PDB file of C-alpha atoms and ligand atoms in Angstrom:
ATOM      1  CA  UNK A   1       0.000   0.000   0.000  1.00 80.00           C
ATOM      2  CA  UNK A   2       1.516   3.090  -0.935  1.00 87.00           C
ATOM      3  CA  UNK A   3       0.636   6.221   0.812  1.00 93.00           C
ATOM      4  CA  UNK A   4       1.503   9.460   0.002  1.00 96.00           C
ATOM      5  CA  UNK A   5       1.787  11.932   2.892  1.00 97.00           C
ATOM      6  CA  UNK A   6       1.611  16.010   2.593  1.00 98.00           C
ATOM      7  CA  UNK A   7       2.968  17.613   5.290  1.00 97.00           C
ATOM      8  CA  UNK A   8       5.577  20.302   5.666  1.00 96.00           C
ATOM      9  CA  UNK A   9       5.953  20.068   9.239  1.00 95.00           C
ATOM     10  CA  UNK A  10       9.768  18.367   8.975  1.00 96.00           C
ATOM     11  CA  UNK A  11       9.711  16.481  12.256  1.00 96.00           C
ATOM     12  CA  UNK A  12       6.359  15.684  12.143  1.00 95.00           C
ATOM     13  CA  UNK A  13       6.535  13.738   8.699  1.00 96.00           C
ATOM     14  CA  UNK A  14       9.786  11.926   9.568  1.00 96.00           C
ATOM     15  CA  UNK A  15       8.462  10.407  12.446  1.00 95.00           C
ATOM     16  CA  UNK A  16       5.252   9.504  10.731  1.00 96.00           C
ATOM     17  CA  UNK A  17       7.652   8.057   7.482  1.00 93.00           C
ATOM     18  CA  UNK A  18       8.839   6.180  10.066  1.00 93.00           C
ATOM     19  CA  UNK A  19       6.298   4.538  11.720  1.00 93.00           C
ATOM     20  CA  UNK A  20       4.486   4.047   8.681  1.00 92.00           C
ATOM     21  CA  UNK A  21       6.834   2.196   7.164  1.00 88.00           C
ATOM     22  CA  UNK A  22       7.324   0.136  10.256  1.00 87.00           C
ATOM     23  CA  UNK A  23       3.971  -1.333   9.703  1.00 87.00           C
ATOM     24  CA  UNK A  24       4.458  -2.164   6.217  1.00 82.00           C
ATOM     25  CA  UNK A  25       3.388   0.940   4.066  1.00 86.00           C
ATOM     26  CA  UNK A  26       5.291   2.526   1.511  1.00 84.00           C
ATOM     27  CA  UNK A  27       5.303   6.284   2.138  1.00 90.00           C
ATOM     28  CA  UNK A  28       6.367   9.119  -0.504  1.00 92.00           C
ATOM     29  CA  UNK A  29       6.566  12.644   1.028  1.00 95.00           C
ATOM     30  CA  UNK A  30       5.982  16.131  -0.218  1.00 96.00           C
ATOM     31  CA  UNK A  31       5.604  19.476   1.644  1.00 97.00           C
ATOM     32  CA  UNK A  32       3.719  21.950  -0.512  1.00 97.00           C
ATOM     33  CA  UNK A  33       0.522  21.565  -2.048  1.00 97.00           C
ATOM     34  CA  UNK A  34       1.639  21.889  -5.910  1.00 96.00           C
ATOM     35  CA  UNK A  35       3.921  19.378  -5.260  1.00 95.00           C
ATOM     36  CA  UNK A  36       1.298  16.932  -3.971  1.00 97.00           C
ATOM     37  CA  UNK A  37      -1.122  17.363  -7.420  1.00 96.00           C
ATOM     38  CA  UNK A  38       1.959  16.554  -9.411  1.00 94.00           C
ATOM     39  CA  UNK A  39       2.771  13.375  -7.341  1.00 93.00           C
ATOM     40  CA  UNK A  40      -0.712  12.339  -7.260  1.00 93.00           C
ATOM     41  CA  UNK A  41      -0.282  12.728 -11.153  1.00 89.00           C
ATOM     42  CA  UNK A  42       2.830  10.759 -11.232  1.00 85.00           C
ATOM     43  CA  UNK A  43       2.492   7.787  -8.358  1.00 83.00           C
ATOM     44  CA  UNK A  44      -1.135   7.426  -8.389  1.00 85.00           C
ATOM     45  CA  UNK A  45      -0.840   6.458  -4.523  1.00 88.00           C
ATOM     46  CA  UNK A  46      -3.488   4.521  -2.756  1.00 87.00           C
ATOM     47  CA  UNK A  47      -4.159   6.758  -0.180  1.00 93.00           C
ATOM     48  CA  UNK A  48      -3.534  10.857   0.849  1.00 96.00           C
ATOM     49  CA  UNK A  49      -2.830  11.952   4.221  1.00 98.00           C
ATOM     50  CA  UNK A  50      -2.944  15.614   3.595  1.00 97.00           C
ATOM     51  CA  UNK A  51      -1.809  18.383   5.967  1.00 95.00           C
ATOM     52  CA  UNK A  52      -4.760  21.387   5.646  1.00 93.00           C
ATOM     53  CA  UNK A  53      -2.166  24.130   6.705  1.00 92.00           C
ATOM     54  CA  UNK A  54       0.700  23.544   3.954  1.00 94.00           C
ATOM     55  CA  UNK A  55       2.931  26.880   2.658  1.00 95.00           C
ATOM     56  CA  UNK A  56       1.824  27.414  -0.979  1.00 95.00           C
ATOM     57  CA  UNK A  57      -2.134  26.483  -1.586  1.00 94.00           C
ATOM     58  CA  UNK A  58      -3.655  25.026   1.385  1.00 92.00           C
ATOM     59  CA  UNK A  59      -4.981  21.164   2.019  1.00 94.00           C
ATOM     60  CA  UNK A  60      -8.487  22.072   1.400  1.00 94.00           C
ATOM     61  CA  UNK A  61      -7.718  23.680  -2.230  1.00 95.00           C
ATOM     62  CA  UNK A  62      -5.595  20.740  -3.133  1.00 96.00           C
ATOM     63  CA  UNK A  63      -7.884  18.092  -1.888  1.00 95.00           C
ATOM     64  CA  UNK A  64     -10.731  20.571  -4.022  1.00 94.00           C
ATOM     65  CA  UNK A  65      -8.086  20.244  -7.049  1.00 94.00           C
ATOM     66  CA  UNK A  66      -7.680  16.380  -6.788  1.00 93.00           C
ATOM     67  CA  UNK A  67     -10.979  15.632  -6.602  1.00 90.00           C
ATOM     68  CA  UNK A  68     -11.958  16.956 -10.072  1.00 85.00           C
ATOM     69  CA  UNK A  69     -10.314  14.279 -11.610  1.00 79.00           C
ATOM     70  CA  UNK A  70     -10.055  11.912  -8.760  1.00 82.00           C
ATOM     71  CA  UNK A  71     -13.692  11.047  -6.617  1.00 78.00           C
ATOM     72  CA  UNK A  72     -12.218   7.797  -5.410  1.00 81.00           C
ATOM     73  CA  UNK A  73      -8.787   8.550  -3.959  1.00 89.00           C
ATOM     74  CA  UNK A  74      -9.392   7.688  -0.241  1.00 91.00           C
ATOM     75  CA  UNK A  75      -7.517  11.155   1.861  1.00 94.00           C
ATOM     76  CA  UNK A  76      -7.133  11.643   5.480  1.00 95.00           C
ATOM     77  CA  UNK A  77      -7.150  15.499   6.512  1.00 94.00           C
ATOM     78  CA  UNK A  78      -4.497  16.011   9.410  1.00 94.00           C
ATOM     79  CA  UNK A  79      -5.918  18.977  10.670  1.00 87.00           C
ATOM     80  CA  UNK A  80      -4.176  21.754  13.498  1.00 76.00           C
ATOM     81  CA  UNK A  81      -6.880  23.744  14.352  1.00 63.00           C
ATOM     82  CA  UNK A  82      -9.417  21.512  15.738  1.00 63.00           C
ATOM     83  CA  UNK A  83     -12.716  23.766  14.160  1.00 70.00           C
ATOM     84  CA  UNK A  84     -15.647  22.053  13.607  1.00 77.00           C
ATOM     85  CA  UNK A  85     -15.746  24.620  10.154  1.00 81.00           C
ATOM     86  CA  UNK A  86     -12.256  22.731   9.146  1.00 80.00           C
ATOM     87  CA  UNK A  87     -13.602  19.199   9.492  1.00 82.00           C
ATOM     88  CA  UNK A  88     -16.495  20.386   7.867  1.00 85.00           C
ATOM     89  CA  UNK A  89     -14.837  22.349   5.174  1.00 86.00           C
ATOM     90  CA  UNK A  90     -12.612  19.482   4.536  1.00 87.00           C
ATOM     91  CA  UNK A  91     -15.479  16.643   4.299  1.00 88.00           C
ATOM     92  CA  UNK A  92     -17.472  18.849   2.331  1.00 87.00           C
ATOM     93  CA  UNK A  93     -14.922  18.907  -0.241  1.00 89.00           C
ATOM     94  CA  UNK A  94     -14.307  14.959  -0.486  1.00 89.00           C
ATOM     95  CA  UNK A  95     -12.003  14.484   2.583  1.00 92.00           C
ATOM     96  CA  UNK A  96     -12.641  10.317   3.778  1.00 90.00           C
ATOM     97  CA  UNK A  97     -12.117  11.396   7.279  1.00 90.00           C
ATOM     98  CA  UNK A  98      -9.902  13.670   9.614  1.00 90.00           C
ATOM     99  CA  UNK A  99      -7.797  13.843  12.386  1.00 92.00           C
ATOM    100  CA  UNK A 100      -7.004  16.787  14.686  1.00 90.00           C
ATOM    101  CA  UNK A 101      -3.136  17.870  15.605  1.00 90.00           C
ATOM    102  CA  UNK A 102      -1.805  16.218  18.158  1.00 90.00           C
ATOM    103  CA  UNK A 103      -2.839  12.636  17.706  1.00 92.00           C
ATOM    104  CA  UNK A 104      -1.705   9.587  18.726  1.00 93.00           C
ATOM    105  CA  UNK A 105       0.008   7.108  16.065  1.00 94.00           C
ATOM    106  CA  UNK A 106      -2.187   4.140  16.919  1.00 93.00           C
ATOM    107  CA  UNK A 107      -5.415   6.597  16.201  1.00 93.00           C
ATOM    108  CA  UNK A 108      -3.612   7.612  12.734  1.00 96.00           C
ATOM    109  CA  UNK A 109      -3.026   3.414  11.935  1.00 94.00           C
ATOM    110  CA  UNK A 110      -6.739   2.459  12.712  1.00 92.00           C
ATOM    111  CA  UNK A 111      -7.888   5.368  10.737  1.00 92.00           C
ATOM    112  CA  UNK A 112      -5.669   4.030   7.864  1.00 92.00           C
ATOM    113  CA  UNK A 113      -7.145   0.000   8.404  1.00 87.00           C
ATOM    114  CA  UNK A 114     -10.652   1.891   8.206  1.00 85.00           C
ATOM    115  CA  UNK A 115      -9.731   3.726   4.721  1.00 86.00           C
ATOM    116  CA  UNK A 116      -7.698   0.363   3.445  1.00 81.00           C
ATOM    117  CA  UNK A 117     -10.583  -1.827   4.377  1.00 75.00           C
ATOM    118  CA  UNK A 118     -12.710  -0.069   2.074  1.00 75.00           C
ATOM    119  CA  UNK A 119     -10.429   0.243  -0.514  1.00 72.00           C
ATOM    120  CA  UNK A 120      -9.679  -3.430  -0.453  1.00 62.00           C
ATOM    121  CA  UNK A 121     -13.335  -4.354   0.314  1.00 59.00           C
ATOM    122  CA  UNK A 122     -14.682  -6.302  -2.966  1.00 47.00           C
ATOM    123  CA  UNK A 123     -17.429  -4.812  -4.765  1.00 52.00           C
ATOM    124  CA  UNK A 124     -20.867  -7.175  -3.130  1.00 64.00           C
ATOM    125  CA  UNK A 125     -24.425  -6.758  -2.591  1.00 77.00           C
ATOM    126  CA  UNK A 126     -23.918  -6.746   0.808  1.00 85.00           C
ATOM    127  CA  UNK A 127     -22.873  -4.488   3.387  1.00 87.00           C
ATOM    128  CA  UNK A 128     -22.986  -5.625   6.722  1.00 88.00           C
ATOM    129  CA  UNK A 129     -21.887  -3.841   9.894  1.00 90.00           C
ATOM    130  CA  UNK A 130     -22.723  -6.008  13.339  1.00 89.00           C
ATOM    131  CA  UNK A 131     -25.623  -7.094  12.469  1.00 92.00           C
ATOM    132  CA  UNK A 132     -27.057  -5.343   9.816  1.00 94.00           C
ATOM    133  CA  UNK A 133     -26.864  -6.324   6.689  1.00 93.00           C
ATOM    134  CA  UNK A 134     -28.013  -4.385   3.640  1.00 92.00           C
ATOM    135  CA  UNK A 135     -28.491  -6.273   0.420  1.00 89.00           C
ATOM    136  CA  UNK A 136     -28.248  -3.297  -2.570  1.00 81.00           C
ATOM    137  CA  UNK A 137     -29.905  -5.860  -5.159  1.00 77.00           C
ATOM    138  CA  UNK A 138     -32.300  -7.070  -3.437  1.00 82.00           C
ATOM    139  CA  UNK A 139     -32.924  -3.761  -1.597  1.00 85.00           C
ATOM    140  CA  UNK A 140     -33.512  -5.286   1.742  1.00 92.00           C
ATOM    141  CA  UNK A 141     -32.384  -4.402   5.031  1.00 95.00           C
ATOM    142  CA  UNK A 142     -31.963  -6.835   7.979  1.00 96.00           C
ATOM    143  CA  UNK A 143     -31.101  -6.533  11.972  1.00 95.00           C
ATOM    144  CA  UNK A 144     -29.960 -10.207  13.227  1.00 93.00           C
ATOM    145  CA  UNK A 145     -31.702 -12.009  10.518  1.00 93.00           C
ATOM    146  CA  UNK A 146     -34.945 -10.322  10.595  1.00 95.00           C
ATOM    147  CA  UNK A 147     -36.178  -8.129   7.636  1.00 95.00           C
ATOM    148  CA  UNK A 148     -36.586  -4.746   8.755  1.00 95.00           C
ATOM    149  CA  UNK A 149     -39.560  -2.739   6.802  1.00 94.00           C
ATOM    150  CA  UNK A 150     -37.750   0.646   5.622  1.00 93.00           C
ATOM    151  CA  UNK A 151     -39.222   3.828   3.456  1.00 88.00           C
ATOM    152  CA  UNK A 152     -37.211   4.241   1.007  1.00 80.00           C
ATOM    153  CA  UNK A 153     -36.123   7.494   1.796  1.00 84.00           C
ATOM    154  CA  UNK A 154     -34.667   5.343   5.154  1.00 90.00           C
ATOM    155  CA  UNK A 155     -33.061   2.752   2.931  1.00 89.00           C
ATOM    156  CA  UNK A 156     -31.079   5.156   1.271  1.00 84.00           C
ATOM    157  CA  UNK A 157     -29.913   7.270   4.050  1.00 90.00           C
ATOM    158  CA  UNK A 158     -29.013   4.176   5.525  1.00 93.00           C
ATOM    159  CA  UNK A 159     -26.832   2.765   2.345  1.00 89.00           C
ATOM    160  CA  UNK A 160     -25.384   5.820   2.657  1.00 87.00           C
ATOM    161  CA  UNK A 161     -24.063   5.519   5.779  1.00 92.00           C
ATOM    162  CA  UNK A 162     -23.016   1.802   5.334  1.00 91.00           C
ATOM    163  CA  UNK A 163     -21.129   2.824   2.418  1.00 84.00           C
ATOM    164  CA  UNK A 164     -19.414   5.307   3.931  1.00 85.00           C
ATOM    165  CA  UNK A 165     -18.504   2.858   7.127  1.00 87.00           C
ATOM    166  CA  UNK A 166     -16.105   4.542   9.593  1.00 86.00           C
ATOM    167  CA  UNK A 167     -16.040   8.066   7.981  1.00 86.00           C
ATOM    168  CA  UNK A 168     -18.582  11.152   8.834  1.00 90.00           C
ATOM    169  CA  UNK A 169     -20.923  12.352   7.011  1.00 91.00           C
ATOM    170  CA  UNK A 170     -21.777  15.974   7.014  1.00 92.00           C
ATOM    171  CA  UNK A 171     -25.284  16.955   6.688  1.00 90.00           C
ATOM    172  CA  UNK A 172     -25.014  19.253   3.929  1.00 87.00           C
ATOM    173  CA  UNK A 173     -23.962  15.842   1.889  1.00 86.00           C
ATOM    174  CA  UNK A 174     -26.796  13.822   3.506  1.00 89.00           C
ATOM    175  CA  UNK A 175     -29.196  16.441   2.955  1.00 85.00           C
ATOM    176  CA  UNK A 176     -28.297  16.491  -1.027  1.00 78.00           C
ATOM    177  CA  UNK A 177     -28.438  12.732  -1.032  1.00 75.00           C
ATOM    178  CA  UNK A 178     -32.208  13.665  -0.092  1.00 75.00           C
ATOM    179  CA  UNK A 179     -32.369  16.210  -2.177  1.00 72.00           C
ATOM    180  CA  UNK A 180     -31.158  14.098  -5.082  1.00 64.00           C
ATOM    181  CA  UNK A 181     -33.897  11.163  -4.102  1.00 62.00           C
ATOM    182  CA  UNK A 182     -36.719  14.044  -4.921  1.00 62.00           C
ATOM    183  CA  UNK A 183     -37.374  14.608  -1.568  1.00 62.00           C
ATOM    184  CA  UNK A 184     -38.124  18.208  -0.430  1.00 68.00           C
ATOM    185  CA  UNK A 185     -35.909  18.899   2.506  1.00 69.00           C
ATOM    186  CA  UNK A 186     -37.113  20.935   5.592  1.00 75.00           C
ATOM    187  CA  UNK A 187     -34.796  21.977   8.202  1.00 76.00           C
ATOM    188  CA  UNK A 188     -35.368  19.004   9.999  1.00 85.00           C
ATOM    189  CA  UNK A 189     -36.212  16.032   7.892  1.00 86.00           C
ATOM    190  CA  UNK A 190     -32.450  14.180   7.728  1.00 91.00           C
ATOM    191  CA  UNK A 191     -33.016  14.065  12.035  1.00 92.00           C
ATOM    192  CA  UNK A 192     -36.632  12.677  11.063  1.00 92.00           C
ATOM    193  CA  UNK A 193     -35.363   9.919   8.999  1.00 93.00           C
ATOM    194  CA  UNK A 194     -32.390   9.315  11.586  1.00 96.00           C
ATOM    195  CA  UNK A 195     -35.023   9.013  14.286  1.00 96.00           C
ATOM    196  CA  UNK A 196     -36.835   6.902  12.251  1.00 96.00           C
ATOM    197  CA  UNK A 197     -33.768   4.562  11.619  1.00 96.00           C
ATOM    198  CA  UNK A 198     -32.824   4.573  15.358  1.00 97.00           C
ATOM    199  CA  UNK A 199     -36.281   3.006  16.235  1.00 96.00           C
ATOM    200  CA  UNK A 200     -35.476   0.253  13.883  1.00 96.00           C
ATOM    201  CA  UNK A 201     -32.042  -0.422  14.194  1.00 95.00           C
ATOM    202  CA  UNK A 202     -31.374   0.788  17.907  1.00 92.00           C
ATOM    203  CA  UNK A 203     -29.356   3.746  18.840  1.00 90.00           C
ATOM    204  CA  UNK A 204     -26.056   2.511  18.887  1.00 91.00           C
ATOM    205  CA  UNK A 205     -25.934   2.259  15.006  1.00 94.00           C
ATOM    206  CA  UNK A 206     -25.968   5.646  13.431  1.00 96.00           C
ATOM    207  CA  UNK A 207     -23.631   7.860  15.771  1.00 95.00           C
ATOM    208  CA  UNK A 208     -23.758  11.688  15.837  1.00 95.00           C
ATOM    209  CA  UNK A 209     -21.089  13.967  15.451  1.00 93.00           C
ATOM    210  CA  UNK A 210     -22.427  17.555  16.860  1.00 92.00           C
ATOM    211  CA  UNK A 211     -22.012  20.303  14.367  1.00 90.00           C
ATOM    212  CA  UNK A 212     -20.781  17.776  11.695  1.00 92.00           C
ATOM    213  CA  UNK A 213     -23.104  15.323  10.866  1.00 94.00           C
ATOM    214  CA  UNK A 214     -23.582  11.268  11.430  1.00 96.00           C
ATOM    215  CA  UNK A 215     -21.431   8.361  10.952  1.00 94.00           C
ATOM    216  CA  UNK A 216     -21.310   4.537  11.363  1.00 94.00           C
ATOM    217  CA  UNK A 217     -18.670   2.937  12.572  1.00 86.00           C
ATOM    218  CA  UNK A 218     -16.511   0.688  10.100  1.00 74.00           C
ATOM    219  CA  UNK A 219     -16.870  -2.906   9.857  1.00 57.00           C
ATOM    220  CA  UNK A 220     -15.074  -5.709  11.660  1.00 45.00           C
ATOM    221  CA  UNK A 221     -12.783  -4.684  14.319  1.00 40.00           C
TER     222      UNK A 221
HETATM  223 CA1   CA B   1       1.347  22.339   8.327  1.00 50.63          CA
END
């Protein structure tokens, strides 16, 4: 797995070279922004961890600039200021998932498992996470076996959030997935369908993350 980090904080990427490739990954590392498009360009890594605060263009405007030709590269913001409008920001423009400055390294490696887990994970019908397991052709949904009786609008939301296992979801994003399934959304009508989900699947499911938005946790530990 070859990872390319973005970071121009000197110390801070040599240690995390180092560690990373203790556990096996190949890491490239660049510390300005432009430099990052053109090794994305070049390496076509598996996976971005990208500094927001970088000298030249910042994180967010290259993770904007990679995405236009790139939906499915999976990138992990590493974030300083710990602002709920930077995690935002940076999910809002395709960023898989975040972490705030300082971290720990075994937070950064179980973010990574989450991110390589879904890269690796084969294309099937079924998601499952504990013990609920969506079925995208036949459209079902079940909790421990049982069929569970969904609206659509539910079943969606819910795929959603399967699919996007272990990363957040902002509302603005789950509110357009609405939007996009010809619903007319009122201020509150993502928390309705949440609520609605909860009741079926229980509340430890669907987590919320205040002032972001929701997220499921990934799948096997
Ligand atoms: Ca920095």
């Amino acid at each position: 797995m070859q990872i390319l980090l973005v970071e121009d904080d000197r110390p801070l990427a040599a240690g995390l070279k180092q560690a990373l490739a203790k556990v096996g990954y190949a890491v490239n590392h660049v510390e300005k922004g432009e430099m990052a498009l053109t090794a994305i360009r070049a390496e076509r890594p598996d996976l971005v961890i990208l500094d927001i605060g970088l000298p030249d263009i910042d994180g967010i405007a290259v993770l904007k600039k990679l995405r236009a030709d790139d939906a499915e590269l999976p990138v992990l913001l590493l974030t300083a200021r710990d602002s709920v409008d930077d995690k935002v920001a940076g999910l809002d423009s395709g960023a898989d998932d975040y972490l705030a400055k300082p971290f720990e390294m075994t937070e950064l490696l179980a973010r990574l498992r989450v991110l390589e887990r879904r890269l690796s994970s084969v294309k099937s019908s079924e998601i499952s996470i504990g013990d609920v397991v969506l079925d995208t052709a036949k459209q079902s949904v079940t909790l421990a076996g049982e069929e569970l009786d969904l609206s659509r609008r539910e079943y969606m939301l819910l795929k959603s959030l399967l699919e996007n296992a272990g990363r957040v979801q902002t509302r603005a994003v789950l509110e357009q997935r609405l939007y996009s399934w010809g619903e007319e959304v009122t201020s509150n009508a993502l928390e309705v369908h949440i609520h609605h989900l909860r009741k079926k699947l229980g509340n430890d499911l669907i987590k919320t993350i205040r002032g972001v938005g929701y997220k499921v946790n990934g799948g096997q530990p």
